[in-house]
Amino acid sequence: MEKTYETNTVLIIEDDADMRTLFSRVLELEGYRALQAEDGDAGLRLARQSQVALVILDLQLPGRSGWEVLKELKTDPVLSRIPVIVITASAGVDQRDRALSSGAAEYLTKPISVAALRKACADVLRQKG
Ligand code: MN
C-alpha cells in the first residue's frame, strides 16, 4: 500500500521521562520526527498545533488519563484520523479490547522492546496509507 500521509511526525504522550527519551531516540533513528508531551493536556495541544502522523499514548498519565485523551482524539473530526498506539503497564485482555474499540490502532504492554515499538509504528503507518 502506498504511503500517503504528509508528515513523519510521531507524538509521544508519556509521563515517564526515560521512556519518552528512549522512544524518541528509537523513532528518530528510524527517520521519524518525534514530539514529546509529558501529560494529556500538552499532548492534545501538540496534536492540534502540529501535523502528526501517529500518536503513542500512555494510558497511565497524571491528570487527564490516557483513556480521556484517546476519547478526545477520537471524537475530534480532525484529530480522529491520526492512528494511536496505546501503551500500558497492565496487560489485561479487557483493557486491550477496550482500547481497540475506543479507536486505538495498536496496544502494547510494557516493558516494550525497541523491536516491538519499531514494528508497531511501521505497521500502523503502513495501514494508514
Ligand atoms: Mn505513565
PDB file of C-alpha atoms and ligand atoms in Angstrom:
ATOM      1  CA  MET A   1       0.000   0.000   0.000  1.00  0.00           C
ATOM      2  CA  GLU A   2       1.276   3.468  -0.897  1.00  0.00           C
ATOM      3  CA  LYS A   3       2.074   5.852   1.946  1.00  0.00           C
ATOM      4  CA  THR A   4       0.008   8.978   1.503  1.00  0.00           C
ATOM      5  CA  TYR A   5       0.344  10.828   4.815  1.00  0.00           C
ATOM      6  CA  GLU A   6       2.099  14.170   4.589  1.00  0.00           C
ATOM      7  CA  THR A   7       4.210  14.041   7.717  1.00  0.00           C
ATOM      8  CA  ASN A   8       6.547  11.699   9.522  1.00  0.00           C
ATOM      9  CA  THR A   9       5.983  13.275  12.921  1.00  0.00           C
ATOM     10  CA  VAL A  10       5.222  10.995  15.858  1.00  0.00           C
ATOM     11  CA  LEU A  11       3.803  12.460  19.055  1.00  0.00           C
ATOM     12  CA  ILE A  12       4.751  10.617  22.251  1.00  0.00           C
ATOM     13  CA  ILE A  13       2.489  11.267  25.238  1.00  0.00           C
ATOM     14  CA  GLU A  14       4.192   9.606  28.200  1.00  0.00           C
ATOM     15  CA  ASP A  15       4.886  10.922  31.700  1.00  0.00           C
ATOM     16  CA  ASP A  16       7.978   8.755  32.256  1.00  0.00           C
ATOM     17  CA  ALA A  17      10.882  10.885  31.013  1.00  0.00           C
ATOM     18  CA  ASP A  18      13.246   7.928  30.459  1.00  0.00           C
ATOM     19  CA  MET A  19      10.655   6.101  28.397  1.00  0.00           C
ATOM     20  CA  ARG A  20       9.869   9.248  26.413  1.00  0.00           C
ATOM     21  CA  THR A  21      13.525   9.829  25.632  1.00  0.00           C
ATOM     22  CA  LEU A  22      14.090   6.207  24.643  1.00  0.00           C
ATOM     23  CA  PHE A  23      11.068   6.176  22.333  1.00  0.00           C
ATOM     24  CA  SER A  24      12.150   9.460  20.752  1.00  0.00           C
ATOM     25  CA  ARG A  25      15.641   8.169  20.047  1.00  0.00           C
ATOM     26  CA  VAL A  26      14.360   4.931  18.564  1.00  0.00           C
ATOM     27  CA  LEU A  27      11.918   6.770  16.320  1.00  0.00           C
ATOM     28  CA  GLU A  28      14.442   9.394  15.236  1.00  0.00           C
ATOM     29  CA  LEU A  29      16.840   6.635  14.231  1.00  0.00           C
ATOM     30  CA  GLU A  30      14.014   5.269  12.072  1.00  0.00           C
ATOM     31  CA  GLY A  31      13.732   8.648  10.364  1.00  0.00           C
ATOM     32  CA  TYR A  32      10.696   9.977  12.198  1.00  0.00           C
ATOM     33  CA  ARG A  33      10.464  13.363  13.855  1.00  0.00           C
ATOM     34  CA  ALA A  34       9.497  12.899  17.499  1.00  0.00           C
ATOM     35  CA  LEU A  35       7.436  15.310  19.584  1.00  0.00           C
ATOM     36  CA  GLN A  36       7.195  14.734  23.323  1.00  0.00           C
ATOM     37  CA  ALA A  37       4.452  15.540  25.807  1.00  0.00           C
ATOM     38  CA  GLU A  38       4.505  14.658  29.494  1.00  0.00           C
ATOM     39  CA  ASP A  39       0.756  14.773  30.048  1.00  0.00           C
ATOM     40  CA  GLY A  40      -2.536  14.684  28.208  1.00  0.00           C
ATOM     41  CA  ASP A  41      -3.127  18.411  28.029  1.00  0.00           C
ATOM     42  CA  ALA A  42       0.289  19.074  26.499  1.00  0.00           C
ATOM     43  CA  GLY A  43      -0.233  16.132  24.154  1.00  0.00           C
ATOM     44  CA  LEU A  44      -3.591  17.362  22.897  1.00  0.00           C
ATOM     45  CA  ARG A  45      -2.159  20.839  22.427  1.00  0.00           C
ATOM     46  CA  LEU A  46       0.708  19.495  20.319  1.00  0.00           C
ATOM     47  CA  ALA A  47      -1.647  17.261  18.346  1.00  0.00           C
ATOM     48  CA  ARG A  48      -3.739  20.313  17.439  1.00  0.00           C
ATOM     49  CA  GLN A  49      -0.757  22.547  16.641  1.00  0.00           C
ATOM     50  CA  SER A  50       1.295  20.111  14.587  1.00  0.00           C
ATOM     51  CA  GLN A  51       0.808  17.786  11.663  1.00  0.00           C
ATOM     52  CA  VAL A  52       1.069  14.442  13.414  1.00  0.00           C
ATOM     53  CA  ALA A  53       1.166  11.108  11.585  1.00  0.00           C
ATOM     54  CA  LEU A  54       0.964   8.920  14.680  1.00  0.00           C
ATOM     55  CA  VAL A  55       0.361   9.242  18.415  1.00  0.00           C
ATOM     56  CA  ILE A  56       1.935   6.972  21.014  1.00  0.00           C
ATOM     57  CA  LEU A  57      -0.178   7.289  24.128  1.00  0.00           C
ATOM     58  CA  ASP A  58       0.481   6.032  27.649  1.00  0.00           C
ATOM     59  CA  LEU A  59      -2.758   5.175  29.445  1.00  0.00           C
ATOM     60  CA  GLN A  60      -1.396   5.951  32.923  1.00  0.00           C
ATOM     61  CA  LEU A  61      -0.844   9.711  32.929  1.00  0.00           C
ATOM     62  CA  PRO A  62      -1.066  12.310  35.683  1.00  0.00           C
ATOM     63  CA  GLY A  63      -4.177  14.492  35.493  1.00  0.00           C
ATOM     64  CA  ARG A  64      -6.224  13.605  32.464  1.00  0.00           C
ATOM     65  CA  SER A  65      -5.865   9.852  31.865  1.00  0.00           C
ATOM     66  CA  GLY A  66      -4.776   8.291  28.605  1.00  0.00           C
ATOM     67  CA  TRP A  67      -8.320   6.981  28.207  1.00  0.00           C
ATOM     68  CA  GLU A  68      -9.675  10.524  28.270  1.00  0.00           C
ATOM     69  CA  VAL A  69      -7.013  11.665  25.818  1.00  0.00           C
ATOM     70  CA  LEU A  70      -7.871   8.776  23.488  1.00  0.00           C
ATOM     71  CA  LYS A  71     -11.550   9.696  23.628  1.00  0.00           C
ATOM     72  CA  GLU A  72     -10.781  13.343  22.952  1.00  0.00           C
ATOM     73  CA  LEU A  73      -8.595  12.449  19.968  1.00  0.00           C
ATOM     74  CA  LYS A  74     -11.115  10.011  18.532  1.00  0.00           C
ATOM     75  CA  THR A  75     -14.120  12.338  18.851  1.00  0.00           C
ATOM     76  CA  ASP A  76     -12.350  15.283  17.204  1.00  0.00           C
ATOM     77  CA  PRO A  77     -13.204  15.468  13.490  1.00  0.00           C
ATOM     78  CA  VAL A  78      -9.667  16.449  12.503  1.00  0.00           C
ATOM     79  CA  LEU A  79      -7.608  14.504  15.044  1.00  0.00           C
ATOM     80  CA  SER A  80      -9.636  11.298  14.785  1.00  0.00           C
ATOM     81  CA  ARG A  81      -7.818  10.290  11.606  1.00  0.00           C
ATOM     82  CA  ILE A  82      -4.456  10.082  13.435  1.00  0.00           C
ATOM     83  CA  PRO A  83      -3.713   6.481  14.418  1.00  0.00           C
ATOM     84  CA  VAL A  84      -2.982   5.943  18.114  1.00  0.00           C
ATOM     85  CA  ILE A  85      -0.735   3.266  19.599  1.00  0.00           C
ATOM     86  CA  VAL A  86      -1.711   2.778  23.226  1.00  0.00           C
ATOM     87  CA  ILE A  87       0.954   1.710  25.709  1.00  0.00           C
ATOM     88  CA  THR A  88       0.274   0.491  29.209  1.00  0.00           C
ATOM     89  CA  ALA A  89       1.788  -1.372  32.131  1.00  0.00           C
ATOM     90  CA  SER A  90      -1.284  -3.574  32.526  1.00  0.00           C
ATOM     91  CA  ALA A  91      -1.824  -6.495  30.198  1.00  0.00           C
ATOM     92  CA  GLY A  92      -5.497  -7.383  30.688  1.00  0.00           C
ATOM     93  CA  VAL A  93      -7.448  -8.631  27.675  1.00  0.00           C
ATOM     94  CA  ASP A  94     -10.390  -6.423  28.683  1.00  0.00           C
ATOM     95  CA  GLN A  95      -8.190  -3.332  28.566  1.00  0.00           C
ATOM     96  CA  ARG A  96      -6.860  -4.288  25.170  1.00  0.00           C
ATOM     97  CA  ASP A  97     -10.376  -4.786  23.808  1.00  0.00           C
ATOM     98  CA  ARG A  98     -11.500  -1.523  25.353  1.00  0.00           C
ATOM     99  CA  ALA A  99      -8.575   0.364  23.809  1.00  0.00           C
ATOM    100  CA  LEU A 100      -9.127  -1.102  20.356  1.00  0.00           C
ATOM    101  CA  SER A 101     -12.870  -0.489  20.465  1.00  0.00           C
ATOM    102  CA  SER A 102     -12.146   3.081  21.595  1.00  0.00           C
ATOM    103  CA  GLY A 103     -10.246   3.627  18.378  1.00  0.00           C
ATOM    104  CA  ALA A 104      -6.657   2.647  19.205  1.00  0.00           C
ATOM    105  CA  ALA A 105      -4.812   1.128  16.256  1.00  0.00           C
ATOM    106  CA  GLU A 106      -2.462  -0.965  18.386  1.00  0.00           C
ATOM    107  CA  TYR A 107      -1.945  -1.880  22.028  1.00  0.00           C
ATOM    108  CA  LEU A 108       1.493  -2.519  23.525  1.00  0.00           C
ATOM    109  CA  THR A 109       2.186  -3.734  27.051  1.00  0.00           C
ATOM    110  CA  LYS A 110       5.247  -2.536  28.983  1.00  0.00           C
ATOM    111  CA  PRO A 111       8.072  -3.437  29.006  1.00  0.00           C
ATOM    112  CA  ILE A 112       8.124  -2.547  25.307  1.00  0.00           C
ATOM    113  CA  SER A 113      11.116  -3.695  23.278  1.00  0.00           C
ATOM    114  CA  VAL A 114      12.698  -1.441  20.707  1.00  0.00           C
ATOM    115  CA  ALA A 115      11.811  -4.005  18.040  1.00  0.00           C
ATOM    116  CA  ALA A 116       8.155  -4.096  19.108  1.00  0.00           C
ATOM    117  CA  LEU A 117       7.927  -0.312  19.041  1.00  0.00           C
ATOM    118  CA  ARG A 118       9.522  -0.080  15.598  1.00  0.00           C
ATOM    119  CA  LYS A 119       7.262  -2.793  14.199  1.00  0.00           C
ATOM    120  CA  ALA A 120       4.072  -1.296  15.654  1.00  0.00           C
ATOM    121  CA  CYS A 121       4.869   2.150  14.213  1.00  0.00           C
ATOM    122  CA  ALA A 122       5.707   0.752  10.789  1.00  0.00           C
ATOM    123  CA  ASP A 123       2.616  -1.473  10.719  1.00  0.00           C
ATOM    124  CA  VAL A 124       0.235   1.257  11.799  1.00  0.00           C
ATOM    125  CA  LEU A 125       1.600   3.850   9.387  1.00  0.00           C
ATOM    126  CA  ARG A 126       1.527   1.336   6.534  1.00  0.00           C
ATOM    127  CA  GLN A 127      -2.137   0.519   7.219  1.00  0.00           C
ATOM    128  CA  LYS A 128      -2.985   4.183   7.241  1.00  0.00           C
ATOM    129  CA  GLY A 129      -1.690   4.802   3.736  1.00  0.00           C
TER     130      GLY A 129
HETATM  131 MN    MN B   1       2.679   6.611  32.809  1.00  0.00          MN
END
